CSV table of C-alpha atoms and ligand atoms in Angstrom, one decimal:
chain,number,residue,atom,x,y,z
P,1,UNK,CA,156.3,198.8,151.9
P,2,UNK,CA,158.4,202.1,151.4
P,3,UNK,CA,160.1,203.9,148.6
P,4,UNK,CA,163.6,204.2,148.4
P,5,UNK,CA,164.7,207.8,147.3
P,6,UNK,CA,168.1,208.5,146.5
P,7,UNK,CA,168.1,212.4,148.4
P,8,UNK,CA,166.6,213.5,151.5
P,9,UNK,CA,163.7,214.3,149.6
P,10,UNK,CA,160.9,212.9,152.5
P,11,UNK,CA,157.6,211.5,151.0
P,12,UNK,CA,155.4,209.3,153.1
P,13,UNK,CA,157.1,206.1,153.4
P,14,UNK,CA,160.2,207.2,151.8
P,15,UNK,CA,163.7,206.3,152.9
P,16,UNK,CA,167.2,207.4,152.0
P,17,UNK,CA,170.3,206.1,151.5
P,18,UNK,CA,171.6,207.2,154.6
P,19,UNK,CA,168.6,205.4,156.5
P,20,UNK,CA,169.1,202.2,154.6
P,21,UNK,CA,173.2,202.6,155.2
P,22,UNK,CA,172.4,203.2,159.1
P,23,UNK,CA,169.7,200.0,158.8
P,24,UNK,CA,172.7,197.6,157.3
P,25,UNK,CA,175.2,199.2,159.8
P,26,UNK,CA,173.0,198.1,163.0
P,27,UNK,CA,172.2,194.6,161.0
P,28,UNK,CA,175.5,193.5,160.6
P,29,UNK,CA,176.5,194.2,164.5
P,30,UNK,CA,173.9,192.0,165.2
P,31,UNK,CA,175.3,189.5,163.0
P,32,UNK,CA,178.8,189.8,163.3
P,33,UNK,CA,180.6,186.7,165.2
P,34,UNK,CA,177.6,184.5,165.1
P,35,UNK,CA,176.6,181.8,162.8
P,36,UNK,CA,173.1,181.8,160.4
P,37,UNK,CA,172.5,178.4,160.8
P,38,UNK,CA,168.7,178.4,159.6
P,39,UNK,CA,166.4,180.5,157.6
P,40,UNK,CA,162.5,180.8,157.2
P,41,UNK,CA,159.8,182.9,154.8
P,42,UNK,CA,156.4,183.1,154.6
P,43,UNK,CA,154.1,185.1,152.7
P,44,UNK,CA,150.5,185.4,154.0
P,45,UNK,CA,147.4,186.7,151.8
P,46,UNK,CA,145.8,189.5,154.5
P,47,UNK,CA,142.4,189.0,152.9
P,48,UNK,CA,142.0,185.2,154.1
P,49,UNK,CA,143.3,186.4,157.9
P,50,UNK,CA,140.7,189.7,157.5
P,51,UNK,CA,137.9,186.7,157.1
P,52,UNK,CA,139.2,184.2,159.6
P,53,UNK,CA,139.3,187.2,162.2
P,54,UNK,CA,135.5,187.6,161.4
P,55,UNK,CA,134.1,184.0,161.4
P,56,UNK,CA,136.6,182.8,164.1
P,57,UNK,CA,136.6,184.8,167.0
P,58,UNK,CA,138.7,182.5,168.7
P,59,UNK,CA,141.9,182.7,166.2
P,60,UNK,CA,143.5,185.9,167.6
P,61,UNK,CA,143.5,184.2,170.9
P,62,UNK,CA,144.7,181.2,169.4
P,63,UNK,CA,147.3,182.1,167.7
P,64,UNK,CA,148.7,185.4,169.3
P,65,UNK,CA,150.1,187.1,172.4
P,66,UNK,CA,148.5,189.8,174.8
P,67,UNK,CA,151.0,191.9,173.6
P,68,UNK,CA,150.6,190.9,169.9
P,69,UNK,CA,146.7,191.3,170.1
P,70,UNK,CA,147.2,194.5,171.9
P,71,UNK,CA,149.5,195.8,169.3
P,72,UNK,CA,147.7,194.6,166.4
P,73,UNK,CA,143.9,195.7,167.2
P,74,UNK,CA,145.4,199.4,168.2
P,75,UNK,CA,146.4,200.0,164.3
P,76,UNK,CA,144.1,200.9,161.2
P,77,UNK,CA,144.0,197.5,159.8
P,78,UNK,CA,144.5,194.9,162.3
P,79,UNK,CA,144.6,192.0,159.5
P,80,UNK,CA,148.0,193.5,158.0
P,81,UNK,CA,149.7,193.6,161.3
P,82,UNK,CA,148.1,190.1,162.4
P,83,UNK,CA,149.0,188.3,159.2
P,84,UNK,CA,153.1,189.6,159.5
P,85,UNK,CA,153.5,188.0,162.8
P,86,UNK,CA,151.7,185.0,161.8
P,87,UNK,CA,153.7,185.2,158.6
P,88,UNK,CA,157.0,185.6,161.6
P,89,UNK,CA,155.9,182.8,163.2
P,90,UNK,CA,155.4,180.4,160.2
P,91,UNK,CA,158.8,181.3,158.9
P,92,UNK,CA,160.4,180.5,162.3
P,93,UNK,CA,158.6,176.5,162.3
P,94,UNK,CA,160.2,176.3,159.1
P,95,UNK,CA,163.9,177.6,159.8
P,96,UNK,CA,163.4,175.2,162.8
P,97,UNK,CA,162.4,172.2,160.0
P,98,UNK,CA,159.2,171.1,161.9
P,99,UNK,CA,155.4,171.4,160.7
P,100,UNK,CA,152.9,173.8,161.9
P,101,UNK,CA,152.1,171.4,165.0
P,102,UNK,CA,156.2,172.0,165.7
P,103,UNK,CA,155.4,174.4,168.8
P,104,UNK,CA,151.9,176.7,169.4
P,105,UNK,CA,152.2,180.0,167.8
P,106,UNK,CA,151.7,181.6,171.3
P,107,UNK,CA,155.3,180.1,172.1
P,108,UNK,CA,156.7,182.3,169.1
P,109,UNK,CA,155.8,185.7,170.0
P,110,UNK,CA,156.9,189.1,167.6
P,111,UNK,CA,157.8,191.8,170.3
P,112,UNK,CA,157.9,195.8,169.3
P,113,UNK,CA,160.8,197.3,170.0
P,114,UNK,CA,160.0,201.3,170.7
P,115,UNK,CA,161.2,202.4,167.5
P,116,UNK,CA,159.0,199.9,165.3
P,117,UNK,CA,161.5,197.4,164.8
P,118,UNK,CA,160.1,193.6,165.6
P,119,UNK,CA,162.1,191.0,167.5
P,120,UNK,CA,161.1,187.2,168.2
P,121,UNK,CA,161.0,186.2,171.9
P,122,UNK,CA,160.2,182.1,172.2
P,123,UNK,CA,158.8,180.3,174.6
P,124,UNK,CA,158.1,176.8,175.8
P,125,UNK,CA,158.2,173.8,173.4
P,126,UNK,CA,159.7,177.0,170.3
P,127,UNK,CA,162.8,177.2,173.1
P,128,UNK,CA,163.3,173.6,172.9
P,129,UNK,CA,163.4,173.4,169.5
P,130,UNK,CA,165.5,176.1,168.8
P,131,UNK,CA,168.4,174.8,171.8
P,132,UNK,CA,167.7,171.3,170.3
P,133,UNK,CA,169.0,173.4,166.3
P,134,UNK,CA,172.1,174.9,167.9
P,135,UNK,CA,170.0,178.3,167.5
P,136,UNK,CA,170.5,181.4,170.1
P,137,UNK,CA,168.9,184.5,169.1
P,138,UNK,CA,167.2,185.3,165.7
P,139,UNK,CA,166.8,188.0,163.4
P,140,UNK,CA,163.0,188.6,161.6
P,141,UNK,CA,162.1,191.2,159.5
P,142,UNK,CA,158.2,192.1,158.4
P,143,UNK,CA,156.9,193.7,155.5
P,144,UNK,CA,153.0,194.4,154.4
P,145,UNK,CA,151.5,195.7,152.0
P,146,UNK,CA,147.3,195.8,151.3
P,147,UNK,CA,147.7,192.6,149.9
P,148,UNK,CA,150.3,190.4,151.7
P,149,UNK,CA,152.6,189.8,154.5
P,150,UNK,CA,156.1,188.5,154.4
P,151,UNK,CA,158.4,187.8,157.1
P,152,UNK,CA,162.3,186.8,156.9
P,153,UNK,CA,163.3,185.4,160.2
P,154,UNK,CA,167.7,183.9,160.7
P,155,UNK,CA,168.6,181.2,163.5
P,156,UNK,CA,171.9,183.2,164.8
P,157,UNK,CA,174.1,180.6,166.8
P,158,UNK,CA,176.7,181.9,169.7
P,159,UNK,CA,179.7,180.6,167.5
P,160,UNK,CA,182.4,182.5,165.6
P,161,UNK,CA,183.2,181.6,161.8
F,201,COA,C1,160.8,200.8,159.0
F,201,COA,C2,159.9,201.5,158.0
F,201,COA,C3,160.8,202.1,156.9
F,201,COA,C4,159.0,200.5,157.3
F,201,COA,O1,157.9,201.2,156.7
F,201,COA,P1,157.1,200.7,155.5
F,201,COA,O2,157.9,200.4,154.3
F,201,COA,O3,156.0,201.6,155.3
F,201,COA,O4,156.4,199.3,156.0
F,201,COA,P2,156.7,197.8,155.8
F,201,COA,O5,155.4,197.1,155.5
F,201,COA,O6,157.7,197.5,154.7
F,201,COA,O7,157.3,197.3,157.1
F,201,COA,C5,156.6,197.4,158.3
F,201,COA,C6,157.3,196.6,159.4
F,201,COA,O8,158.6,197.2,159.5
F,201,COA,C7,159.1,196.9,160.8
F,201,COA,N1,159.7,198.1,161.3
F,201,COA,C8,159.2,199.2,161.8
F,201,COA,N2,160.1,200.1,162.2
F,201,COA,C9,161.3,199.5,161.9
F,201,COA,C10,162.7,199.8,162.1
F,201,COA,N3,163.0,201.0,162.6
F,201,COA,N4,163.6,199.0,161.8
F,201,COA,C11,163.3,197.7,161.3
F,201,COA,N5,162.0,197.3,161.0
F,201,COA,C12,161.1,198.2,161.4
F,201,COA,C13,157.9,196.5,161.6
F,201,COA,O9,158.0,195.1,161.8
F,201,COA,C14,156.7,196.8,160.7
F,201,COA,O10,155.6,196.0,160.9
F,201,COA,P3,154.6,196.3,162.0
F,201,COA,O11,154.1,197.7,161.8
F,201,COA,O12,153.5,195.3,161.7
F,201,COA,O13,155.2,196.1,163.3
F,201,COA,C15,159.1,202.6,158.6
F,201,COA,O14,158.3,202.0,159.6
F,201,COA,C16,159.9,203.7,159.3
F,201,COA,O15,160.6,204.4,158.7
F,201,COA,N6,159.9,203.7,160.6
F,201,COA,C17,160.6,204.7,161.3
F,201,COA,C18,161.9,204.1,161.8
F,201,COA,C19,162.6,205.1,162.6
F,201,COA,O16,163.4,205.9,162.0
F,201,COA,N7,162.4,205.2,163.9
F,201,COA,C20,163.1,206.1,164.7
F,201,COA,C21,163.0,205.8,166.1
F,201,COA,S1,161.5,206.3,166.8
């Protein structure tokens, strides 16, 4: 998580006012003439995916993408990254209104776009669902810190208010 300063004054982590106004800008083209027809949050505790990653060597397989697990095991702590896309993915069963067992995890994948920001790419039984809610593109956003993950995903539909 970053700091918000109110100047250009550039500490590690630290954001302006002009970043944040450039951020909303981009945001609300994104938005604009669609519909949020669903939201989802999670919040995930990094320590219990740090010991799952250990005694199951299975779950990153399980429960992520190539690209994810690529992504993921390239960065300093692995957990943090791993526990914001499974916090994504989480969030996204719920803005669709269906339990974990909805879709596999795999089918909801967190793609890196080159300048760091995440998008959601579906797949399989997730696309179903999401055709069957009226929903056409999403919006997610990821934050960590040493502690926790959180993600924020919105089901965008094609229709004008
Ligand atoms: C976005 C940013 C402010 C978040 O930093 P932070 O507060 O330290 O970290 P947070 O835990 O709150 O958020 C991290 C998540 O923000 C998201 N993120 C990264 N860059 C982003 C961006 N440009 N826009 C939106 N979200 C971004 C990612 O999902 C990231 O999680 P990940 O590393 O697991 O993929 C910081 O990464 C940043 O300033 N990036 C540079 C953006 C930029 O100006 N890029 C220029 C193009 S190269």
């Amino acid at each position: 998580m970053g700091i918000l300063t109110p100047s250009g004054d550039r500490g590690p982590g630290a954001e302006t006012i002009t970043d944040l106004a450039g951020a909303v800008t981009r945001a609300a083209g994104e938005v604009r003439g669609r519909l949020v027809t669903c939201v989802g949050t999670d919040l995930v505790d990094i320590d219990d995916v740090r010991r799952i990653l250990v005694r199951q060597p299975r779950f990153a397989h399980r429960y992520f993408t190539a690209a994810e697990r690529g992504y993921c095991l390239r960065t300093g702590d692995p957990a943090e990254r791993f526990a914001a896309r499974l916090a994504a993915k989480e969030a996204v069963l719920k803005a669709l209104g269906v339990g974990l067992s909805g879709a596999a995890f795999t089918e909801i994948e967190v793609v890196r776009l080159a300048g760091g920001q995440p998008r959601l790419a579906l797949t399989g039984r997730a696309v179903a669902l999401a055709d069957a809610a009226g929903v056409r593109s999403w919006l997610v956003t990821l934050t960590h810190s040493r502690h926790v993950a959180h993600a924020f995903v919105a089901g965008l539909s094609d229709a004008s208010a």
